[in-house]
Amino acid sequence: MAVDLLLGLQWGDEGKGKIVDVLTQQYDIIARFQGGPNAGHTLEFNGIKHVLHTIPSGIFHPKAINIIGNGVVIDPIILKKEMEALAPFQINLKERLLVSRKAHLILPTHRLLDAASETAKGKAKIGSTLKGIGPTYMDKTGRNGIRVGDIEMPDFEQKYRALSDKHQAMIGFYGVEIQYNLSELEREFFQAIESLKQLTFIDSEEYLYQAQKSGKKILAEGAQGSLLDIDFGTYPFVTSSNTTAAGACTGLGIAPNQIKEVFGIFKAYTTRVGSGPFPTELFDEDGETMGRVGREFGATTGRKRRCGWLDLVALKYAVRVNGVTQLMMIKADVLSGFDRLKICIAYRYKGKEINYFPYSIEAENVTPIYTEMKGWAQDLTQISDAENLPEELKQYIAFLEKELEVPIRIVSVGPDRKQTILR
Ligand code: GDP
Ligand code: IMO
Ligand code: MG
């Protein structure tokens, strides 16, 4: 059986958690393939809101197996907290949450290195979530990392000590002041390792191969978004993993020809949290309204998200890089009440009009060119049938489908599981 893939097409927070939760009933296995606790995936049902960082968003379904793949970086301390938050729901985590032995561990000193690097960068900082993501992937590609499988080896603590000592010397190299109590952080880390050991470690590429062979349905859950991809994003203001479709192959050991549907998810407008260019960003009342109505605050850091109009140039680029076969649009409800809606359809780039995503989208090079559409006043949050959506929204959707050449199959009109319209 083939593998389907769901990933974000913008700068993260496109509603991946919500939609994976909605889709899970059709799958046997949900697998995260990259990123780590920089992700914050929100799910809402039965009046309760959950935010997951490391655990895949299929965990609330009674049967689905959830896998943390080899491409993910795990902070045992954060994972322990997530596991504790799930305690009231009586989920058998030993059976339902499996962890790749090849996933890398985030050490406390990786987080300190992240903080030192960002402090040293000053104004040029990435706006990292400070979860240690960059330094952990650097150790992975530098071939110095520590993996989940190492926990089962006799020299785990020596390996830990050697890497942690090296990191402390590196922190000194940045020449910035950061406050920390390492022995306290380490006590917490080793306690959390004990919790991690309560889960089942697997050779996930073999597990997934056998699962595919026996006809199981697998959904790979992306984290972050395509514009934060280490190769295709707005470098250096990106994360440190491949958030695009190829990342699912390397992050799970799935062959490219096994991937069937690629679900690309986007907001009806655009948001970004952290630093970096954002051509359609709004600094006026419209941007304020999107932020207020859309409750645009980061699920991981609580930071205010920057808001702006939909950028079709960027969205087309993401659709192509990922080979998206079906689109999903969230937060259509947030646009209710705008008289006119703007959509960026091209860039003026170094004086010329272009309709592709260029090397640099910094404000000094790029000015967005907009088309305008009529908005709708109607509240959408109670609508459950696509037929009943306002005419202007139908036109907005039709325009996007024509431009992107991919059908929009789901329109989300609120954070709850039930506020999901299939088309
Ligand atoms: P993720 O990181 O892609 O999983 O997305 P986040 O959870 O970080 O951010 C999406 C936010 O939008 C969450 O607070 C969701 O509860 C909320 N959300 C999801 N879909 C909708 C929607 O259609 N309308 C509204 N108003 N909120 C939504
Ligand atoms: P989900 O999965 C939105 C952003 C950070 C920062 C940059 C680098 O919830 O969509 P990092 O911590 O990776 O070094 O940060 O990437 N970022 C996200 N923005 N959603 C996310 O994840 C993000 N994960 C990282 O704000 O700009
Ligand atoms: Mg998020």
PDB file of C-alpha atoms in Angstrom, residues 112-313:
ATOM      1  CA  LEU A 112      22.338  26.403  24.910  1.00  0.00           C
ATOM      2  CA  LEU A 113      24.248  26.515  21.634  1.00  0.00           C
ATOM      3  CA  ASP A 114      21.073  27.657  19.855  1.00  0.00           C
ATOM      4  CA  ALA A 115      20.705  30.476  22.386  1.00  0.00           C
ATOM      5  CA  ALA A 116      24.394  31.450  22.121  1.00  0.00           C
ATOM      6  CA  SER A 117      24.246  31.487  18.314  1.00  0.00           C
ATOM      7  CA  GLU A 118      21.112  33.618  18.235  1.00  0.00           C
ATOM      8  CA  THR A 119      22.464  36.048  20.848  1.00  0.00           C
ATOM      9  CA  ALA A 120      25.713  36.388  18.906  1.00  0.00           C
ATOM     10  CA  LYS A 121      23.797  37.140  15.701  1.00  0.00           C
ATOM     11  CA  GLY A 122      22.045  40.076  17.371  1.00  0.00           C
ATOM     12  CA  LYS A 123      19.710  41.839  14.951  1.00  0.00           C
ATOM     13  CA  ALA A 124      20.454  39.256  12.230  1.00  0.00           C
ATOM     14  CA  LYS A 125      19.031  36.436  14.375  1.00  0.00           C
ATOM     15  CA  ILE A 126      16.912  33.738  12.710  1.00  0.00           C
ATOM     16  CA  GLY A 127      14.187  34.027  15.314  1.00  0.00           C
ATOM     17  CA  SER A 128      14.679  30.367  16.200  1.00  0.00           C
ATOM     18  CA  THR A 129      12.330  28.671  18.636  1.00  0.00           C
ATOM     19  CA  LEU A 130      15.527  27.989  20.665  1.00  0.00           C
ATOM     20  CA  LYS A 131      14.734  24.294  20.951  1.00  0.00           C
ATOM     21  CA  GLY A 132      18.219  23.273  19.813  1.00  0.00           C
ATOM     22  CA  ILE A 133      17.099  22.226  16.339  1.00  0.00           C
ATOM     23  CA  GLY A 134      19.941  23.805  14.319  1.00  0.00           C
ATOM     24  CA  PRO A 135      22.799  22.571  16.545  1.00  0.00           C
ATOM     25  CA  THR A 136      21.326  19.039  16.684  1.00  0.00           C
ATOM     26  CA  TYR A 137      21.055  18.754  12.889  1.00  0.00           C
ATOM     27  CA  MET A 138      24.583  20.215  12.644  1.00  0.00           C
ATOM     28  CA  ASP A 139      25.848  17.386  14.843  1.00  0.00           C
ATOM     29  CA  LYS A 140      23.877  14.905  12.739  1.00  0.00           C
ATOM     30  CA  THR A 141      25.404  16.024   9.435  1.00  0.00           C
ATOM     31  CA  GLY A 142      28.765  16.588  11.131  1.00  0.00           C
ATOM     32  CA  ARG A 143      28.579  12.927  12.228  1.00  0.00           C
ATOM     33  CA  ASN A 144      28.842  13.712  15.914  1.00  0.00           C
ATOM     34  CA  GLY A 145      25.232  13.207  16.965  1.00  0.00           C
ATOM     35  CA  ILE A 146      23.742  10.869  19.543  1.00  0.00           C
ATOM     36  CA  ARG A 147      20.796   8.742  18.474  1.00  0.00           C
ATOM     37  CA  VAL A 148      17.938   7.041  20.278  1.00  0.00           C
ATOM     38  CA  GLY A 149      19.593   3.681  19.555  1.00  0.00           C
ATOM     39  CA  ASP A 150      22.654   4.810  21.533  1.00  0.00           C
ATOM     40  CA  ILE A 151      20.551   4.771  24.702  1.00  0.00           C
ATOM     41  CA  GLU A 152      20.585   0.969  24.450  1.00  0.00           C
ATOM     42  CA  MET A 153      24.382   0.857  24.148  1.00  0.00           C
ATOM     43  CA  PRO A 154      26.754   0.472  27.128  1.00  0.00           C
ATOM     44  CA  ASP A 155      28.711   3.647  26.352  1.00  0.00           C
ATOM     45  CA  PHE A 156      25.711   6.018  26.149  1.00  0.00           C
ATOM     46  CA  GLU A 157      26.771   8.136  29.130  1.00  0.00           C
ATOM     47  CA  GLN A 158      30.369   8.438  27.895  1.00  0.00           C
ATOM     48  CA  LYS A 159      29.138   9.513  24.484  1.00  0.00           C
ATOM     49  CA  TYR A 160      26.849  12.022  26.126  1.00  0.00           C
ATOM     50  CA  ARG A 161      29.669  13.402  28.287  1.00  0.00           C
ATOM     51  CA  ALA A 162      32.103  13.784  25.401  1.00  0.00           C
ATOM     52  CA  LEU A 163      29.591  15.666  23.254  1.00  0.00           C
ATOM     53  CA  SER A 164      28.323  17.817  26.096  1.00  0.00           C
ATOM     54  CA  ASP A 165      31.907  18.800  27.052  1.00  0.00           C
ATOM     55  CA  LYS A 166      32.633  19.748  23.476  1.00  0.00           C
ATOM     56  CA  HIS A 167      29.475  21.860  23.355  1.00  0.00           C
ATOM     57  CA  GLN A 168      30.481  23.723  26.508  1.00  0.00           C
ATOM     58  CA  ALA A 169      33.758  24.725  24.893  1.00  0.00           C
ATOM     59  CA  MET A 170      31.834  25.835  21.801  1.00  0.00           C
ATOM     60  CA  ILE A 171      29.448  27.960  23.878  1.00  0.00           C
ATOM     61  CA  GLY A 172      32.526  29.808  25.181  1.00  0.00           C
ATOM     62  CA  PHE A 173      33.611  30.435  21.606  1.00  0.00           C
ATOM     63  CA  TYR A 174      30.511  32.574  20.919  1.00  0.00           C
ATOM     64  CA  GLY A 175      31.699  35.044  23.558  1.00  0.00           C
ATOM     65  CA  VAL A 176      28.192  35.894  24.764  1.00  0.00           C
ATOM     66  CA  GLU A 177      26.665  35.772  28.195  1.00  0.00           C
ATOM     67  CA  ILE A 178      24.091  33.019  28.723  1.00  0.00           C
ATOM     68  CA  GLN A 179      22.892  31.910  32.126  1.00  0.00           C
ATOM     69  CA  TYR A 180      22.431  28.219  32.811  1.00  0.00           C
ATOM     70  CA  ASN A 181      22.731  25.520  35.430  1.00  0.00           C
ATOM     71  CA  LEU A 182      24.004  22.528  33.503  1.00  0.00           C
ATOM     72  CA  SER A 183      23.832  19.997  36.311  1.00  0.00           C
ATOM     73  CA  GLU A 184      20.142  20.806  36.781  1.00  0.00           C
ATOM     74  CA  LEU A 185      19.514  20.514  33.028  1.00  0.00           C
ATOM     75  CA  GLU A 186      21.361  17.197  32.941  1.00  0.00           C
ATOM     76  CA  ARG A 187      19.410  15.794  35.878  1.00  0.00           C
ATOM     77  CA  GLU A 188      16.218  16.609  33.983  1.00  0.00           C
ATOM     78  CA  PHE A 189      17.629  15.125  30.756  1.00  0.00           C
ATOM     79  CA  PHE A 190      18.564  11.755  32.266  1.00  0.00           C
ATOM     80  CA  GLN A 191      15.199  11.514  34.042  1.00  0.00           C
ATOM     81  CA  ALA A 192      13.533  12.122  30.708  1.00  0.00           C
ATOM     82  CA  ILE A 193      15.686   9.434  29.073  1.00  0.00           C
ATOM     83  CA  GLU A 194      14.094   6.982  31.532  1.00  0.00           C
ATOM     84  CA  SER A 195      10.620   8.023  30.274  1.00  0.00           C
ATOM     85  CA  LEU A 196      11.746   7.693  26.681  1.00  0.00           C
ATOM     86  CA  LYS A 197      12.888   4.135  27.444  1.00  0.00           C
ATOM     87  CA  GLN A 198       9.277   3.273  28.307  1.00  0.00           C
ATOM     88  CA  LEU A 199       8.370   3.691  24.656  1.00  0.00           C
ATOM     89  CA  THR A 200       9.125   1.097  21.974  1.00  0.00           C
ATOM     90  CA  PHE A 201      12.252   1.702  19.902  1.00  0.00           C
ATOM     91  CA  ILE A 202      12.075   0.376  16.367  1.00  0.00           C
ATOM     92  CA  ASP A 203      14.066   0.149  13.171  1.00  0.00           C
ATOM     93  CA  SER A 204      11.443   2.304  11.552  1.00  0.00           C
ATOM     94  CA  GLU A 205      12.444   1.843   7.913  1.00  0.00           C
ATOM     95  CA  GLU A 206      12.032  -1.935   8.332  1.00  0.00           C
ATOM     96  CA  TYR A 207       8.780  -1.491  10.282  1.00  0.00           C
ATOM     97  CA  LEU A 208       7.350   0.766   7.590  1.00  0.00           C
ATOM     98  CA  TYR A 209       8.487  -1.541   4.808  1.00  0.00           C
ATOM     99  CA  GLN A 210       6.666  -4.468   6.406  1.00  0.00           C
ATOM    100  CA  ALA A 211       3.628  -2.282   7.105  1.00  0.00           C
ATOM    101  CA  GLN A 212       3.432  -1.253   3.452  1.00  0.00           C
ATOM    102  CA  LYS A 213       3.839  -4.861   2.347  1.00  0.00           C
ATOM    103  CA  SER A 214       0.962  -5.974   4.536  1.00  0.00           C
ATOM    104  CA  GLY A 215      -1.339  -3.294   3.110  1.00  0.00           C
ATOM    105  CA  LYS A 216      -1.309  -0.794   5.967  1.00  0.00           C
ATOM    106  CA  LYS A 217      -2.200   2.809   5.117  1.00  0.00           C
ATOM    107  CA  ILE A 218       0.452   5.309   6.117  1.00  0.00           C
ATOM    108  CA  LEU A 219       0.257   9.088   6.394  1.00  0.00           C
ATOM    109  CA  ALA A 220       3.486  11.063   6.777  1.00  0.00           C
ATOM    110  CA  GLU A 221       3.009  14.288   8.785  1.00  0.00           C
ATOM    111  CA  GLY A 222       5.255  17.208   7.918  1.00  0.00           C
ATOM    112  CA  ALA A 223       6.392  19.862  10.355  1.00  0.00           C
ATOM    113  CA  GLN A 224       7.192  23.519   9.599  1.00  0.00           C
ATOM    114  CA  GLY A 225       6.468  24.607   6.018  1.00  0.00           C
ATOM    115  CA  SER A 226       8.051  24.581   2.568  1.00  0.00           C
ATOM    116  CA  LEU A 227       9.323  28.159   2.852  1.00  0.00           C
ATOM    117  CA  LEU A 228      11.286  27.108   5.940  1.00  0.00           C
ATOM    118  CA  ASP A 229      12.980  24.221   4.065  1.00  0.00           C
ATOM    119  CA  ILE A 230      16.771  24.222   4.458  1.00  0.00           C
ATOM    120  CA  ASP A 231      17.252  24.095   0.666  1.00  0.00           C
ATOM    121  CA  PHE A 232      14.144  25.716  -0.813  1.00  0.00           C
ATOM    122  CA  GLY A 233      13.139  28.130   1.945  1.00  0.00           C
ATOM    123  CA  THR A 234      14.121  31.748   2.529  1.00  0.00           C
ATOM    124  CA  TYR A 235      17.664  30.856   3.603  1.00  0.00           C
ATOM    125  CA  PRO A 236      19.158  31.615   6.118  1.00  0.00           C
ATOM    126  CA  PHE A 237      15.785  32.336   7.747  1.00  0.00           C
ATOM    127  CA  VAL A 238      14.756  28.689   7.645  1.00  0.00           C
ATOM    128  CA  THR A 239      14.835  25.627   9.841  1.00  0.00           C
ATOM    129  CA  SER A 240      17.518  22.953   9.573  1.00  0.00           C
ATOM    130  CA  SER A 241      15.639  20.123   7.864  1.00  0.00           C
ATOM    131  CA  ASN A 242      14.007  19.340   4.527  1.00  0.00           C
ATOM    132  CA  THR A 243      10.376  20.162   5.192  1.00  0.00           C
ATOM    133  CA  THR A 244       9.417  19.392   1.582  1.00  0.00           C
ATOM    134  CA  ALA A 245       8.241  16.061   0.134  1.00  0.00           C
ATOM    135  CA  ALA A 246      11.744  14.652  -0.320  1.00  0.00           C
ATOM    136  CA  GLY A 247      12.202  14.903   3.458  1.00  0.00           C
ATOM    137  CA  ALA A 248       9.626  12.154   3.927  1.00  0.00           C
ATOM    138  CA  CYS A 249      11.804   9.743   1.926  1.00  0.00           C
ATOM    139  CA  THR A 250      14.971  10.436   3.889  1.00  0.00           C
ATOM    140  CA  GLY A 251      13.153  10.950   7.175  1.00  0.00           C
ATOM    141  CA  LEU A 252      11.331   7.620   7.096  1.00  0.00           C
ATOM    142  CA  GLY A 253      13.191   5.438   4.621  1.00  0.00           C
ATOM    143  CA  ILE A 254      10.282   5.436   2.190  1.00  0.00           C
ATOM    144  CA  ALA A 255      11.105   5.089  -1.502  1.00  0.00           C
ATOM    145  CA  PRO A 256       9.971   7.992  -3.723  1.00  0.00           C
ATOM    146  CA  ASN A 257       7.857   5.704  -5.891  1.00  0.00           C
ATOM    147  CA  GLN A 258       5.848   4.622  -2.842  1.00  0.00           C
ATOM    148  CA  ILE A 259       4.435   8.112  -2.287  1.00  0.00           C
ATOM    149  CA  LYS A 260       0.947   8.535  -3.685  1.00  0.00           C
ATOM    150  CA  GLU A 261      -1.041  11.576  -2.568  1.00  0.00           C
ATOM    151  CA  VAL A 262       0.759  14.733  -1.507  1.00  0.00           C
ATOM    152  CA  PHE A 263      -1.617  16.892   0.526  1.00  0.00           C
ATOM    153  CA  GLY A 264      -0.477  20.502   0.589  1.00  0.00           C
ATOM    154  CA  ILE A 265      -1.997  22.661   3.298  1.00  0.00           C
ATOM    155  CA  PHE A 266      -2.123  26.453   3.432  1.00  0.00           C
ATOM    156  CA  LYS A 267      -3.848  29.321   5.197  1.00  0.00           C
ATOM    157  CA  ALA A 268      -6.294  31.484   3.237  1.00  0.00           C
ATOM    158  CA  TYR A 269      -3.823  34.296   4.004  1.00  0.00           C
ATOM    159  CA  THR A 270      -0.165  34.091   5.120  1.00  0.00           C
ATOM    160  CA  THR A 271       1.625  34.128   8.469  1.00  0.00           C
ATOM    161  CA  ARG A 272       5.220  33.916   9.556  1.00  0.00           C
ATOM    162  CA  VAL A 273       6.774  33.753  13.016  1.00  0.00           C
ATOM    163  CA  GLY A 274      10.426  34.655  13.544  1.00  0.00           C
ATOM    164  CA  SER A 275      12.649  36.746  11.270  1.00  0.00           C
ATOM    165  CA  GLY A 276      13.047  36.748   7.494  1.00  0.00           C
ATOM    166  CA  PRO A 277      11.515  38.242   4.363  1.00  0.00           C
ATOM    167  CA  PHE A 278       7.727  38.240   3.850  1.00  0.00           C
ATOM    168  CA  PRO A 279       6.666  40.227   0.754  1.00  0.00           C
ATOM    169  CA  THR A 280       2.905  40.357   1.448  1.00  0.00           C
ATOM    170  CA  GLU A 281       3.260  41.221   5.147  1.00  0.00           C
ATOM    171  CA  LEU A 282       0.747  43.804   6.402  1.00  0.00           C
ATOM    172  CA  PHE A 283       1.566  46.504   8.916  1.00  0.00           C
ATOM    173  CA  ASP A 284      -1.918  48.044   8.902  1.00  0.00           C
ATOM    174  CA  GLU A 285      -5.344  47.382  10.370  1.00  0.00           C
ATOM    175  CA  ASP A 286      -5.977  44.455   7.994  1.00  0.00           C
ATOM    176  CA  GLY A 287      -2.912  42.661   9.363  1.00  0.00           C
ATOM    177  CA  GLU A 288      -4.031  43.424  12.923  1.00  0.00           C
ATOM    178  CA  THR A 289      -7.489  42.016  12.150  1.00  0.00           C
ATOM    179  CA  MET A 290      -6.071  38.771  10.735  1.00  0.00           C
ATOM    180  CA  GLY A 291      -3.893  38.372  13.824  1.00  0.00           C
ATOM    181  CA  ARG A 292      -6.733  39.087  16.230  1.00  0.00           C
ATOM    182  CA  VAL A 293      -9.477  37.058  14.544  1.00  0.00           C
ATOM    183  CA  GLY A 294      -7.076  34.236  13.615  1.00  0.00           C
ATOM    184  CA  ARG A 295      -5.521  34.235  17.111  1.00  0.00           C
ATOM    185  CA  GLU A 296      -2.120  34.281  15.473  1.00  0.00           C
ATOM    186  CA  PHE A 297       0.215  33.430  18.320  1.00  0.00           C
ATOM    187  CA  GLY A 298       2.816  30.658  18.033  1.00  0.00           C
ATOM    188  CA  ALA A 299       1.764  27.285  19.461  1.00  0.00           C
ATOM    189  CA  THR A 300       5.340  26.609  20.641  1.00  0.00           C
ATOM    190  CA  THR A 301       6.711  29.990  21.693  1.00  0.00           C
ATOM    191  CA  GLY A 302       3.579  32.139  22.113  1.00  0.00           C
ATOM    192  CA  ARG A 303       5.169  34.778  19.861  1.00  0.00           C
ATOM    193  CA  LYS A 304       2.910  37.006  17.782  1.00  0.00           C
ATOM    194  CA  ARG A 305       2.775  35.778  14.186  1.00  0.00           C
ATOM    195  CA  ARG A 306       3.277  38.291  11.382  1.00  0.00           C
ATOM    196  CA  CYS A 307       0.256  38.352   9.017  1.00  0.00           C
ATOM    197  CA  GLY A 308      -0.275  39.234   5.355  1.00  0.00           C
ATOM    198  CA  TRP A 309      -2.176  38.468   2.169  1.00  0.00           C
ATOM    199  CA  LEU A 310      -1.988  35.182   0.324  1.00  0.00           C
ATOM    200  CA  ASP A 311       1.145  34.949  -1.828  1.00  0.00           C
ATOM    201  CA  LEU A 312       0.401  32.874  -4.926  1.00  0.00           C
ATOM    202  CA  VAL A 313       3.946  33.170  -6.274  1.00  0.00           C
TER     203      VAL A 313
END
